[in-house]
Coordinates of C-alpha atoms and ligand atoms in Angstrom, one line a residue:
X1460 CA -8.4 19.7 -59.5
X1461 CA -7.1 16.8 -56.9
X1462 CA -8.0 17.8 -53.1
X1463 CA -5.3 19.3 -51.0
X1464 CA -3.9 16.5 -48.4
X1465 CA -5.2 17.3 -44.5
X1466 CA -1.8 18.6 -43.6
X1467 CA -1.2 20.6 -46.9
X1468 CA -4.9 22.3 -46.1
X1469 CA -3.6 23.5 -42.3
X1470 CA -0.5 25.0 -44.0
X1471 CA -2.3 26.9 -46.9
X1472 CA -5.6 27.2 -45.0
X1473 CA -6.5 31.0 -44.8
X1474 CA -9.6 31.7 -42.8
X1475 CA -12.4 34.1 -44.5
X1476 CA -15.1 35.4 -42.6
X1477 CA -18.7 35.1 -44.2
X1478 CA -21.8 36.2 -43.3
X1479 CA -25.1 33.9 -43.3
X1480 CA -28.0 34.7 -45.6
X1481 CA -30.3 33.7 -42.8
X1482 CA -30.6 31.6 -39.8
X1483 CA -28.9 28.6 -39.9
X1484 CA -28.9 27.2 -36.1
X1485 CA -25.4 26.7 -35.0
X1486 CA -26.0 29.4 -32.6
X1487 CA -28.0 27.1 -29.8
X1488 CA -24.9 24.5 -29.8
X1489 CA -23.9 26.1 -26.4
X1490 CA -27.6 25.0 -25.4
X1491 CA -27.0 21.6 -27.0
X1492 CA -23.7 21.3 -24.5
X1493 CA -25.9 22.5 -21.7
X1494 CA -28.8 20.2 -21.6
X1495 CA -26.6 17.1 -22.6
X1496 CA -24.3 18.1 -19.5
X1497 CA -27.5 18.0 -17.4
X1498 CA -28.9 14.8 -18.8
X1499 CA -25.4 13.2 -17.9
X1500 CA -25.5 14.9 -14.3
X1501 CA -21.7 16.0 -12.9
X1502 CA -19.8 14.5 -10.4
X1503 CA -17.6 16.7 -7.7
X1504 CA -15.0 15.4 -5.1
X1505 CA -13.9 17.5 -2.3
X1506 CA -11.2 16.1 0.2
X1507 CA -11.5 17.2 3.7
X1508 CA -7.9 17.2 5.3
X1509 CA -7.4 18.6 9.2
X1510 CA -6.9 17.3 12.5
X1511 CA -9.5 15.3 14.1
X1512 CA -12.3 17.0 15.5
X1513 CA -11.6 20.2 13.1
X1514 CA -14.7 21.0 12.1
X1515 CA -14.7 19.4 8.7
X1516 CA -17.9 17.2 8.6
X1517 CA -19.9 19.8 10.4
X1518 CA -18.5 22.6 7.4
X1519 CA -19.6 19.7 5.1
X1520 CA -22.9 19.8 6.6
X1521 CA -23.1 23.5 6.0
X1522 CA -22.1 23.9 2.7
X1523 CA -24.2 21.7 1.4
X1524 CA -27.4 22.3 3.3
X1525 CA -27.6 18.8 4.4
X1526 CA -26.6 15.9 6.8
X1527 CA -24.3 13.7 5.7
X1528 CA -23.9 10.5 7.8
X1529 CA -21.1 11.4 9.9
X1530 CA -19.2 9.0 12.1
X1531 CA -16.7 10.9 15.0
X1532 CA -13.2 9.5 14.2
X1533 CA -11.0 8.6 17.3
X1534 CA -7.7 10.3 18.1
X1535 CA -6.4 6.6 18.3
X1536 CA -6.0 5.6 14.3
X1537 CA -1.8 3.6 13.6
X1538 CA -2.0 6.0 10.7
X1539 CA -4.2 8.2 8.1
X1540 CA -6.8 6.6 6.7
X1541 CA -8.7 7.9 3.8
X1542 CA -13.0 7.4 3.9
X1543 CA -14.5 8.5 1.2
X1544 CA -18.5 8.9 0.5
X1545 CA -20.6 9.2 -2.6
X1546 CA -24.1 11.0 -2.2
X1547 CA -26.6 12.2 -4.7
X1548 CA -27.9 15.6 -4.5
X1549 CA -30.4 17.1 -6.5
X1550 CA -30.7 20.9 -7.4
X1551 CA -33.3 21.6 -9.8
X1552 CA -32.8 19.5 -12.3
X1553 CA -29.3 19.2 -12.0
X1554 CA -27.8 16.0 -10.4
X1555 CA -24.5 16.1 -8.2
X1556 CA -22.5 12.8 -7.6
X1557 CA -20.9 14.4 -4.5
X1558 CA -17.8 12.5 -3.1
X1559 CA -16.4 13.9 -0.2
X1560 CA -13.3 12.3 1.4
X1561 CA -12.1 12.7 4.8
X1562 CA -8.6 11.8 6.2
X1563 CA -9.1 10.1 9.1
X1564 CA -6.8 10.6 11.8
X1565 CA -5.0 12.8 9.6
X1566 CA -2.5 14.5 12.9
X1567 CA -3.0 11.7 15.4
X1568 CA 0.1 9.7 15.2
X1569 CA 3.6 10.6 17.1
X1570 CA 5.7 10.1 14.1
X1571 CA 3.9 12.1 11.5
X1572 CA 6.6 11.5 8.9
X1573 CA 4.6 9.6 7.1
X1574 CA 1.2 11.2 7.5
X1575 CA 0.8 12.7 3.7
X1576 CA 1.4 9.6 1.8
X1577 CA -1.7 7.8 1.8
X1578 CA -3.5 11.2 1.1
X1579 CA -1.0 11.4 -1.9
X1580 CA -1.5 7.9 -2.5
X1581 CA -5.4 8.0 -2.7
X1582 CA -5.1 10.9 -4.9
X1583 CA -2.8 9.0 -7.2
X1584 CA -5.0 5.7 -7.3
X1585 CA -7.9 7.8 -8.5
X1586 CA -5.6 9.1 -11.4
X1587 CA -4.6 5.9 -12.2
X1588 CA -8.1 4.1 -12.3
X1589 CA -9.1 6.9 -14.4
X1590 CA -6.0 6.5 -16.9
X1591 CA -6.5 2.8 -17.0
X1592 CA -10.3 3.5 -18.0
X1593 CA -8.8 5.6 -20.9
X1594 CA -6.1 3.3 -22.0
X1595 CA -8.2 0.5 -22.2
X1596 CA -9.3 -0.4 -25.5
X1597 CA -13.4 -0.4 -24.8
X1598 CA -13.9 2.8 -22.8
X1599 CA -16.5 3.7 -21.4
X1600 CA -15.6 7.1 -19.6
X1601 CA -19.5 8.9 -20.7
X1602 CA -20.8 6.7 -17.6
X1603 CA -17.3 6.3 -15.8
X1604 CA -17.4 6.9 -12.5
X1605 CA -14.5 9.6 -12.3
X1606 CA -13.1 9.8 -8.7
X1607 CA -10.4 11.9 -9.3
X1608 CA -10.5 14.5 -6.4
X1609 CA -10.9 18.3 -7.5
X1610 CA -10.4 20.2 -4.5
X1611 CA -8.5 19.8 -1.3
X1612 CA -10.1 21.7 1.7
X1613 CA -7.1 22.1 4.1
X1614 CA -8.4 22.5 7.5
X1615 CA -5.6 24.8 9.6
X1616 CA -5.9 24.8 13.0
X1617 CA -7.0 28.1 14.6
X1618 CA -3.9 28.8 16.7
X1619 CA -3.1 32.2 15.5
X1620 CA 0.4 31.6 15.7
X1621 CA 1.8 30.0 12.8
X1622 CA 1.3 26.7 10.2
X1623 CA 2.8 23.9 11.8
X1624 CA 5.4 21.5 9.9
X1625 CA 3.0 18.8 9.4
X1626 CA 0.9 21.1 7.4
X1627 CA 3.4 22.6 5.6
X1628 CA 5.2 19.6 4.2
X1629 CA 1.3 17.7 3.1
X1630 CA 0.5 20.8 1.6
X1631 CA 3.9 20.7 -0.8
X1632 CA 3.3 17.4 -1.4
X1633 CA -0.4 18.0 -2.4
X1634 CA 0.3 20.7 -4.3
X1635 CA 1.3 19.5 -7.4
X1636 CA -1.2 16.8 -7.6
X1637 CA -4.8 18.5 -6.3
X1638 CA -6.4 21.9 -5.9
X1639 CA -5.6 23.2 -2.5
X1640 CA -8.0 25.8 -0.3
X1641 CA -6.4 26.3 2.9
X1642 CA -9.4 27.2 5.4
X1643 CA -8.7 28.5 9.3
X1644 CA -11.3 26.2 10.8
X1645 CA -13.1 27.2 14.1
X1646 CA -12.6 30.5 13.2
X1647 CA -14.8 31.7 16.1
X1648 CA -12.3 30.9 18.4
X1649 CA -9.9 33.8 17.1
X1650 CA -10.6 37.3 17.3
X1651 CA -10.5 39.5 14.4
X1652 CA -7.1 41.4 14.8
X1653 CA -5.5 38.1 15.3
X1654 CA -7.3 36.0 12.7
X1655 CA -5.9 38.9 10.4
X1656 CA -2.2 38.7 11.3
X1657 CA -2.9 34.7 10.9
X1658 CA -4.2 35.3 7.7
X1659 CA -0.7 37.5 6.2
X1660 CA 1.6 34.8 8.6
X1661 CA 0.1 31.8 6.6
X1662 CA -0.1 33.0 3.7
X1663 CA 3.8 34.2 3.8
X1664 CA 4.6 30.8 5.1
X1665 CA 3.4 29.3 2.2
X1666 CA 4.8 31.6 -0.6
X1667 CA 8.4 30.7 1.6
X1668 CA 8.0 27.6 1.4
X1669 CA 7.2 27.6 -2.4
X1670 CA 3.5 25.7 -1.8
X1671 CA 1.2 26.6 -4.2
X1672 CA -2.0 26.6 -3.4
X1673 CA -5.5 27.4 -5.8
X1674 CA -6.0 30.5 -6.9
X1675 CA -9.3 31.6 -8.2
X1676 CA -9.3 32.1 -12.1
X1677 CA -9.4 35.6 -13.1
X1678 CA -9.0 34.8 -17.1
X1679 CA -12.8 34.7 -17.2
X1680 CA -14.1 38.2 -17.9
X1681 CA -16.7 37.4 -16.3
X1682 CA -15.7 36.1 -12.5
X1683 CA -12.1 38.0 -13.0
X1684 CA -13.3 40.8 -11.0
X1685 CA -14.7 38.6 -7.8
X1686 CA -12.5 35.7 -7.9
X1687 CA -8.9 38.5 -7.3
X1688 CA -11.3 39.7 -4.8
X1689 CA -11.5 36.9 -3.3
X1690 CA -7.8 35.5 -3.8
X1691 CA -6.4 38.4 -1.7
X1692 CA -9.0 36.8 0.9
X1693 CA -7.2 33.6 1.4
X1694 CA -7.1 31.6 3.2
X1695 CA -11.2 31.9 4.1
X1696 CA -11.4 31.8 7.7
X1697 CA -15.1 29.6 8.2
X1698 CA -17.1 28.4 10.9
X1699 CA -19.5 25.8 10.7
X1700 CA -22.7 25.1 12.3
X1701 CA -26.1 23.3 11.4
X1702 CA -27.4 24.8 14.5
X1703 CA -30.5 27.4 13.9
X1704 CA -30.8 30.2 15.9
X1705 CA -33.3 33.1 15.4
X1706 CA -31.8 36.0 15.0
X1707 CA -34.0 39.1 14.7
X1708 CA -37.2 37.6 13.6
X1709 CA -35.2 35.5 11.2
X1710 CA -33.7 31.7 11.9
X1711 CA -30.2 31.2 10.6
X1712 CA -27.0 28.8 10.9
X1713 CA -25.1 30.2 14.0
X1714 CA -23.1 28.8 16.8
X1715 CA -24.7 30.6 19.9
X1716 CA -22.8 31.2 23.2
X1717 CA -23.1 32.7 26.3
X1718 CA -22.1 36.3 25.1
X1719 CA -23.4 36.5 21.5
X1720 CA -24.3 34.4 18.5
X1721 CA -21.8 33.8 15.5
X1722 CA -24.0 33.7 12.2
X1723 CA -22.0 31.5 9.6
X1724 CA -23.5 33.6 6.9
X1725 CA -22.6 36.6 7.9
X1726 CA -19.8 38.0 6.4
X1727 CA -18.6 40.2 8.9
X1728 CA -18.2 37.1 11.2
X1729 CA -16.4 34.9 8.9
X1730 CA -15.9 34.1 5.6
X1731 CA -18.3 30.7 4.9
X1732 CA -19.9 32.6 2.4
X1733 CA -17.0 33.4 0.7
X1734 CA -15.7 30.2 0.5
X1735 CA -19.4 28.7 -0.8
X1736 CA -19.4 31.4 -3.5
X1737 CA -16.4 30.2 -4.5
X1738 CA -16.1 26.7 -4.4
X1739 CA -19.5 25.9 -5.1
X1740 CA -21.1 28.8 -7.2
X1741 CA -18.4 30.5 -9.2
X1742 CA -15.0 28.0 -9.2
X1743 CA -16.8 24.0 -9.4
X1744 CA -16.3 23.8 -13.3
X1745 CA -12.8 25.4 -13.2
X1746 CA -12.0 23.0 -10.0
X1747 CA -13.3 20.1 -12.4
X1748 CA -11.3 21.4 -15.6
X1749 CA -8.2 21.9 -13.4
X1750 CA -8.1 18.8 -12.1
X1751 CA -8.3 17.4 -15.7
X1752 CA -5.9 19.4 -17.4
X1753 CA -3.6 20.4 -14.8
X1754 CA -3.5 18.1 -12.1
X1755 CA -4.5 14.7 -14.2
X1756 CA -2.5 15.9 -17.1
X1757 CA 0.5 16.1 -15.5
X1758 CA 0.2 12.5 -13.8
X1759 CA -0.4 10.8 -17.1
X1760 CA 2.6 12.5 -18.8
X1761 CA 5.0 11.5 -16.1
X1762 CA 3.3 7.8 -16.1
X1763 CA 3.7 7.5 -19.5
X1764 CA 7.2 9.0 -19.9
X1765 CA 8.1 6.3 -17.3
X1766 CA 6.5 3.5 -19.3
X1767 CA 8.8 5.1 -21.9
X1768 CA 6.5 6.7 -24.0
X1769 CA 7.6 10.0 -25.5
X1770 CA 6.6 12.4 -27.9
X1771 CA 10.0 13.4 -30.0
X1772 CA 12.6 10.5 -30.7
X1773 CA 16.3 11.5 -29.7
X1774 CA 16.5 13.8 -32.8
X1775 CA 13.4 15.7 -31.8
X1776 CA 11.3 14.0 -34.9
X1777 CA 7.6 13.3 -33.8
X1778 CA 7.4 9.4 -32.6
X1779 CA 4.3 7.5 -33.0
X1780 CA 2.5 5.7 -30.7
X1781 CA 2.8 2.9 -33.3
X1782 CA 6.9 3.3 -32.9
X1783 CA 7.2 3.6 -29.7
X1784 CA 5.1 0.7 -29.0
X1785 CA 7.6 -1.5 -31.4
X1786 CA 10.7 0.3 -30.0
X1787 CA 9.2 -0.9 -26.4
X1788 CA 8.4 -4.4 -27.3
X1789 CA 11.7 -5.2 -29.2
X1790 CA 13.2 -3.5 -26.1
X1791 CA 11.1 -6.1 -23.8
X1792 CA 11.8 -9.1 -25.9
X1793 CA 15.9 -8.4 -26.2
X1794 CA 15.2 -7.9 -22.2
X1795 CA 13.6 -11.4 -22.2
X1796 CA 15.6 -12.9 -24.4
X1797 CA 18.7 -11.9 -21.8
X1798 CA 16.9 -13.0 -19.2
X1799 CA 16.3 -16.4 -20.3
X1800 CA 19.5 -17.1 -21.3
X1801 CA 20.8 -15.4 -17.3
X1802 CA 18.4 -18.0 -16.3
X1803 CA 19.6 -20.9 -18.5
X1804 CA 23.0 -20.0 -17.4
X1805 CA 22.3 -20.2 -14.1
X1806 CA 20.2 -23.1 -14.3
X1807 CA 23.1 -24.9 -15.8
X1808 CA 25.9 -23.7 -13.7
X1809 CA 23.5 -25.2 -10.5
X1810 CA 22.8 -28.7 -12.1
X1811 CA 27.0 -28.8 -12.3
X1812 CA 27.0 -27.7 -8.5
X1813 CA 24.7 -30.2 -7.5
X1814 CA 26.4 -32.7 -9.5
X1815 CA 29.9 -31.8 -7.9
X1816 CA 28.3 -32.1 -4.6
X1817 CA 26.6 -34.9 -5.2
X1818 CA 29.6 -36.8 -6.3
X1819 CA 31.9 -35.4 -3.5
X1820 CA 28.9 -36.7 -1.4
X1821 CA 28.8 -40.0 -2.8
X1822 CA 32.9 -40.4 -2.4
X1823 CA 32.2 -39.6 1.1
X1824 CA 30.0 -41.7 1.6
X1825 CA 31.8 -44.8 0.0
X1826 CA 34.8 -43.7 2.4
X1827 CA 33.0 -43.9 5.4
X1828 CA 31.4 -47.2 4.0
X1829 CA 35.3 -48.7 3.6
X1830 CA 35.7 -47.5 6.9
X1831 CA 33.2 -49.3 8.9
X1832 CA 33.7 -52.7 6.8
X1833 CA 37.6 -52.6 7.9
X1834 CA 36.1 -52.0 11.4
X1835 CA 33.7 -54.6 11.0
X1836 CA 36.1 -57.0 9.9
X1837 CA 38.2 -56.3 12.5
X1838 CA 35.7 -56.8 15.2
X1839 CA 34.6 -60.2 13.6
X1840 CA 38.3 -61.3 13.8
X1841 CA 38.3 -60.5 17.6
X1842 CA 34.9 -62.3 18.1
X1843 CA 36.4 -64.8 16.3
X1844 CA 39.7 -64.9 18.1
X1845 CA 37.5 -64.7 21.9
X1846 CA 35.5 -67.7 20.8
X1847 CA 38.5 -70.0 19.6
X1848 CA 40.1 -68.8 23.3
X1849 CA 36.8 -70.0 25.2
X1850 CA 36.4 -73.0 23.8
X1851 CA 39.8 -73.8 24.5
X1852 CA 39.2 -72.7 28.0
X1853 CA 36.0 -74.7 28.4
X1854 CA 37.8 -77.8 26.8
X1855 CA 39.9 -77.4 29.3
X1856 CA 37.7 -77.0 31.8
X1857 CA 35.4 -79.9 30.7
X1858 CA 38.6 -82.1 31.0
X1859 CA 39.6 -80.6 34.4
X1860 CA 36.5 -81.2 35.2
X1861 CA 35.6 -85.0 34.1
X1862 CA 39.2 -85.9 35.8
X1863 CA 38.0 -84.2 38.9
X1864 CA 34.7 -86.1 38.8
X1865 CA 36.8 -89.2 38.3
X1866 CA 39.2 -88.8 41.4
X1867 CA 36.3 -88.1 43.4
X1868 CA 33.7 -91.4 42.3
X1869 CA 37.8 -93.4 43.1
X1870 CA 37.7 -91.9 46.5
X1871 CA 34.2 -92.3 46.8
X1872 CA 34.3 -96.3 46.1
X1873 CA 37.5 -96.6 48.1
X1874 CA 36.1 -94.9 51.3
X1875 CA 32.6 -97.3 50.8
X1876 CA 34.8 -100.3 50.9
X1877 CA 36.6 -99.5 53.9
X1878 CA 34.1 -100.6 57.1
X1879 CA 33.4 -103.6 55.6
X1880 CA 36.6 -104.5 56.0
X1881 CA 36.9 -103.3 59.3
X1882 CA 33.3 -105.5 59.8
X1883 CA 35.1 -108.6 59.0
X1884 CA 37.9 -108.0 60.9
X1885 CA 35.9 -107.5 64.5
X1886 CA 33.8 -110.5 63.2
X1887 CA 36.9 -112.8 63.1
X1888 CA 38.4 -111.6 66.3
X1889 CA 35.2 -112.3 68.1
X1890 CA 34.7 -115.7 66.7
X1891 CA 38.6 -116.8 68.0
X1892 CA 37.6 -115.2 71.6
X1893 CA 34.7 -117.2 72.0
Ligands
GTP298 P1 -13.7 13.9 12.8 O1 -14.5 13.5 11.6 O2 -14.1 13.1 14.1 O3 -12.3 14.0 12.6 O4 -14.2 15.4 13.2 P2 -14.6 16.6 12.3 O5 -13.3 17.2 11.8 O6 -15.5 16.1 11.2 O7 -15.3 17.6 13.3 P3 -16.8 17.7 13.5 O8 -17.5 18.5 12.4 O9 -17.4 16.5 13.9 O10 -16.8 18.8 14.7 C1 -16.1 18.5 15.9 C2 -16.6 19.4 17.0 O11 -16.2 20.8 16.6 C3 -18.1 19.4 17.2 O12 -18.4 19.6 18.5 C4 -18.6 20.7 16.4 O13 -19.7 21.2 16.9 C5 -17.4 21.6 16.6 N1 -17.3 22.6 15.5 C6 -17.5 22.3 14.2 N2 -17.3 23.5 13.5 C7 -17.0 24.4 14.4 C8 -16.7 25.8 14.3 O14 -16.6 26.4 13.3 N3 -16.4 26.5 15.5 C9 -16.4 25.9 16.7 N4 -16.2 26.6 17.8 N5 -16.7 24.6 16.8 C10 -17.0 23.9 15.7
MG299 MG1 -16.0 14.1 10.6

């Protein structure tokens, strides 16, 4: 009897349930996924956004039991800058590839139009680097890197008033694109009635305003219980501190002052336990998993449909990959093929300009050369005409001049004959006195 086809099998396939004779070993595959996970070690990328000065690297500091090299950021940045850092922790044997981004100056500027997009932009380029790893045609995503940021701490300012515009409108733009906790930092500085009302005021603000934020999975039989808890408790209002103080005959994290001692662990102060629980000890894989098929999902659908990939062709058929590759590249080769002849076209149409031009050039040109021959001519006739006149006139002159010179050497002999006539004369009257 020929094998049913793959599709023909999915149609007709009716499952039966049997039972094993013995022990086969499927059973320990959930152990298999474990220890491979640990071998390849998990990565986790938190983005700190908040004013300057917030809080957020000491809060770092304090979640994760460490120091992270932390530089003070001045109030002075042109615009947001984004700074991210890659450690790796160790737990046991599991290894962390922590990267935690900060927004610099995130709140700084006058005009804070602006101040979201290169958060949204940062976001987006690590959704992009991670699509173009799994387009390419050698992947290599086991050992990739992946940068793609799976939770967006959003540091609110403890004014107990209300959000302000700023964070309102980087939050709705975040939303869509990255898991949002909103956190009331410095939430020492508040007191407890008012850090309540805060509390309801932001959280209404943000349901008006349509942002939606993270909310702790409660799908999981096994977290449901906690994590609703927990969402009614949002937004987690934390204080940080790396600062020990003994309290009782114990030393924990506190911020001390001069009338008592605030223990960040202690959940009647504040809620930094809450938020650890949740972030790092319950919620990390579903942070991870929402990210991938929420967040990244939803980028690489709307990049692709603008490539113009699709799924369905116009008559809702299924369209290959194959097809819609062809479709594209006849698309982009009609598209060429217009261009170059636009180009062509144009090319041709400029040769005739310059041509035109030229010629028109050219006439000018021979114009203004007829032009200044006539002139020319003209001029020599004059010179021509002067120089005829002078050499008449210095003819003249020359003859003028020689009959003047002639006169004169007349005179001259005349007047040089003269006394020795007159000699001759007083001679002879002289001799006849005598
Ligand atoms: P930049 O990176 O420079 O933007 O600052 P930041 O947001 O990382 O703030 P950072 O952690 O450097 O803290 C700034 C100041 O706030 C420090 O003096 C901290 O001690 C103080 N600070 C941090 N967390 C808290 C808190 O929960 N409550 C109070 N009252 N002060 C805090
Ligand atoms: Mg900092």
């Amino acid at each position: 009897m020929p094998l049913p086809g793959r599709g023909q099998l999915c149609k007709n396939e009716e499952k039966r349930n049997l039972s094993l004779g013995g022990h086969v070993g499927f059973d320990s595959l959930p152990d298999q996924l474990v220890s491979k996970s640990v071998t390849q070690g998990f990565s986790f990328n938190i983005l700190c956004v908040g004013e300057t000065g917030i809080g957020k690297s000491t809060l770092m500091n304090t979640l994760f039991n460490t120091t992270f090299e932390t530089e003070e950021a001045s109030h002075y940045e042109n615009a947001v800058r984004l700074r991210p850092r890659t450690y790796d922790l160790q737990e046991s044997n599991v290894h962390l590839k922590l990267t935690i981004v900060d927004a610099v100056g995130f709140g700084d500027q006058i005009n804070k139009d602006e101040s979201y997009r290169p958060v949204v932009d940062y976001i987006d380029t690590q959704f992009e680097n991670y699509l173009q790893e799994e387009l390419k045609i050698r992947r290599s995503l086991f050992n990739y890197h992946d940068t793609r940021i799976h939770v967006c701490l959003y540091f609110i300012t403890p004014t107990g008033h209300s959000l302000k515009s700023l964070d309102l409108v980087t939050m709705k733009k975040l939303d869509s694109k990255v898991n949002i906790i909103p956190i009331i930092a410095k939430a020492d500085t508040i007191s407890k009635s008012e850090l309540h009302k805060f509390k309801i005021k932001i959280m209404s603000e943000l349901v008006s305003n349509g942002v939606q934020i993270y909310q702790f999975p409660t799908d999981d039989e096994a977290v449901a219980e906690i994590n609703s808890v927990m969402n009614a408790h949002l937004p987690f209002a934390v204080v940080g501190s790396t600062e020990e103080v003994k309290v009782g005959n114990k030393l924990v994290r506190a911020r001390q002052y001069p009338w008592g001692v605030v223990q960040v662990e202690n959940e009647s102060h504040c809620d930094f336990v809450k938020l650890r629980e949740m972030l790092i000890r319950v919620n990390m894989e579903d942070l991870r998993e929402q990210t991938h098929t929420r967040h990244y999902e939803l980028y690489r659908r709307c990049k692709l449909e603008e490539m113009g990939f699709k799924d369905t062709d116009p008559d809702s058929q299924p369209f290959s990959l194959q097809e819609t590759y062809e479709t594209k590249r006849k698309e982009f080769l009609g598209e060429l093929q217009k261009k170059e002849e636009e180009m062509r076209q144009m090319f041709v149409n400029k040769v005739k300009e310059t041509e035109s031009e030229l010629k028109e050039k050219e006439r000018e040109l021979h114009e203004k050369f007829e032009h200044l021959k006539r002139i020319h001519q003209e001029e020599k006739r004059k010179v021509e005409e002067k120089r005829r006149e002078l050499e008449e006139e210095m003819n003249a002159f020359n003859r003028r001049k020689l009959a003047v010179e002639t006169l004169q050497s007349q005179s001259l002999q005349a007047t040089s004959q003269q006394p020795l006539k007159k000699d001759k004369d007083k001679k002879k009257s002289r001799a006849s006195w005598w």
